[in-house]
Amino acid sequence: MHDTDAALFQTVHGIAGRLAGQPVPVVMDALMRHLPKAPGIDVSQIRRIAEEISVGRDPSGL
């Protein structure tokens, strides 16, 4: 499980660095394509992450 969590945080951090400030649909598309499959991650959570990135925040905490 730890490896999955690390992969999720790294992916979110990388997308946040590249797409900060972009429209939510653009960020959501990148998240949907690149996030590793993980139990408990659903579309509403991915949208919340995309919204944070869209306003320039990095929700990964890295």
Coordinates of N, CA and C in Angstrom, one line a residue:
M1 N 0.8 -1.2 0.0 CA 0.0 0.0 0.0 C 0.9 1.3 0.0
H2 N 2.0 1.2 0.7 CA 2.8 2.4 0.8 C 3.4 2.8 -0.6
D3 N 3.7 1.8 -1.4 CA 4.2 2.1 -2.8 C 3.1 2.8 -3.6
T4 N 1.8 2.3 -3.5 CA 0.7 2.9 -4.2 C 0.5 4.4 -3.8
D5 N 0.6 4.6 -2.4 CA 0.4 6.0 -1.9 C 1.6 6.9 -2.5
A6 N 2.8 6.4 -2.5 CA 3.9 7.2 -3.0 C 3.7 7.5 -4.4
A7 N 3.3 6.5 -5.2 CA 3.1 6.7 -6.6 C 2.0 7.8 -6.9
L8 N 0.9 7.7 -6.1 CA -0.2 8.7 -6.2 C 0.3 10.1 -5.9
F9 N 1.0 10.3 -4.8 CA 1.6 11.6 -4.4 C 2.5 12.1 -5.5
Q10 N 3.4 11.3 -6.0 CA 4.4 11.7 -7.0 C 3.7 12.1 -8.3
T11 N 2.7 11.4 -8.7 CA 1.9 11.7 -9.9 C 1.2 13.0 -9.7
V12 N 0.5 13.2 -8.6 CA -0.2 14.5 -8.4 C 0.8 15.6 -8.3
H13 N 1.9 15.4 -7.7 CA 2.9 16.5 -7.6 C 3.5 16.9 -9.0
G14 N 3.7 15.9 -9.8 CA 4.2 16.2 -11.2 C 3.2 16.9 -12.0
I15 N 1.9 16.5 -11.9 CA 0.9 17.1 -12.7 C 0.7 18.5 -12.2
A16 N 0.7 18.7 -10.8 CA 0.6 20.1 -10.3 C 1.7 21.0 -10.8
G17 N 2.9 20.5 -10.9 CA 4.0 21.3 -11.4 C 3.8 21.7 -12.8
R18 N 3.3 20.8 -13.6 CA 3.1 21.1 -15.1 C 1.8 21.9 -15.4
L19 N 0.8 21.6 -14.6 CA -0.5 22.1 -15.1 C -1.2 23.1 -14.1
A20 N -0.4 23.6 -13.1 CA -1.0 24.6 -12.2 C -1.5 25.8 -13.0
G21 N -2.8 26.1 -12.6 CA -3.4 27.3 -13.2 C -4.2 26.9 -14.5
Q22 N -4.1 25.7 -14.9 CA -4.9 25.3 -16.1 C -6.3 25.0 -15.8
P23 N -7.2 25.0 -16.7 CA -8.7 24.7 -16.4 C -8.8 23.3 -15.8
V24 N -9.8 23.2 -15.0 CA -10.1 21.9 -14.3 C -10.2 20.8 -15.3
P25 N -11.0 20.9 -16.4 CA -11.0 19.7 -17.3 C -9.7 19.3 -17.9
V26 N -8.8 20.2 -18.1 CA -7.4 19.8 -18.6 C -6.7 19.0 -17.5
V27 N -6.8 19.5 -16.3 CA -6.1 18.9 -15.2 C -6.7 17.5 -14.9
M28 N -8.1 17.5 -14.9 CA -8.8 16.2 -14.7 C -8.4 15.1 -15.7
D29 N -8.3 15.6 -17.0 CA -7.9 14.6 -18.0 C -6.5 14.0 -17.7
A30 N -5.6 14.9 -17.3 CA -4.2 14.4 -17.0 C -4.2 13.5 -15.8
L31 N -5.0 13.8 -14.8 CA -5.1 13.0 -13.6 C -5.7 11.6 -14.0
M32 N -6.8 11.6 -14.7 CA -7.4 10.4 -15.1 C -6.5 9.5 -15.9
R33 N -5.7 10.1 -16.8 CA -4.8 9.3 -17.6 C -3.6 8.7 -16.9
H34 N -3.1 9.5 -15.9 CA -1.8 9.2 -15.3 C -1.9 8.6 -13.8
L35 N -2.9 8.9 -13.1 CA -3.0 8.3 -11.8 C -3.0 6.8 -11.8
P36 N -2.2 6.2 -10.9 CA -2.3 4.7 -10.8 C -3.6 4.3 -10.2
K37 N -4.1 3.1 -10.6 CA -5.3 2.6 -10.0 C -5.1 2.4 -8.5
A38 N -6.0 2.9 -7.7 CA -5.9 2.8 -6.2 C -7.3 2.6 -5.7
P39 N -7.5 1.7 -4.7 CA -8.8 1.6 -4.1 C -9.1 2.9 -3.4
G40 N -10.4 3.2 -3.4 CA -10.9 4.4 -2.7 C -10.8 5.7 -3.5
I41 N -10.1 5.7 -4.6 CA -10.0 7.0 -5.4 C -11.1 7.0 -6.4
D42 N -12.0 8.0 -6.3 CA -13.1 8.0 -7.2 C -13.1 9.4 -8.0
V43 N -14.0 9.5 -8.9 CA -14.0 10.7 -9.8 C -14.2 12.0 -9.0
S44 N -15.0 11.9 -7.9 CA -15.2 13.2 -7.1 C -13.9 13.6 -6.4
Q45 N -13.2 12.6 -6.0 CA -11.9 13.0 -5.3 C -10.9 13.5 -6.4
I46 N -10.9 12.9 -7.5 CA -10.0 13.4 -8.6 C -10.4 14.8 -9.0
R47 N -11.7 15.1 -9.0 CA -12.1 16.4 -9.4 C -11.6 17.4 -8.3
R48 N -11.7 17.1 -7.0 CA -11.3 18.0 -6.0 C -9.8 18.3 -6.1
I49 N -9.0 17.2 -6.5 CA -7.6 17.4 -6.7 C -7.3 18.3 -7.9
A50 N -8.1 18.1 -8.9 CA -8.0 18.9 -10.1 C -8.3 20.4 -9.8
E51 N -9.3 20.6 -9.0 CA -9.7 22.0 -8.7 C -8.6 22.7 -7.9
E52 N -7.9 22.0 -7.0 CA -6.8 22.5 -6.2 C -5.6 22.9 -7.2
I53 N -5.3 22.0 -8.1 CA -4.2 22.3 -9.0 C -4.6 23.4 -9.9
S54 N -5.8 23.5 -10.3 CA -6.3 24.6 -11.2 C -6.1 26.0 -10.6
V55 N -6.2 26.1 -9.3 CA -6.0 27.4 -8.7 C -4.6 27.6 -8.2
G56 N -3.7 26.6 -8.6 CA -2.2 26.8 -8.4 C -1.7 26.1 -7.1
R57 N -2.5 25.3 -6.5 CA -2.0 24.6 -5.3 C -1.5 23.2 -5.7
D58 N -0.6 22.7 -4.8 CA -0.1 21.3 -5.0 C -0.7 20.5 -3.9
P59 N -1.8 19.8 -4.1 CA -2.4 19.0 -3.0 C -1.6 17.8 -2.6
S60 N -0.5 17.5 -3.2 CA 0.3 16.3 -2.9 C 1.0 16.5 -1.5
G61 N 1.3 17.7 -1.2 CA 2.0 18.0 0.1 C 3.5 17.8 -0.1
L62 N 4.0 17.5 -1.3 CA 5.4 17.3 -1.6 C 6.1 18.6 -1.9

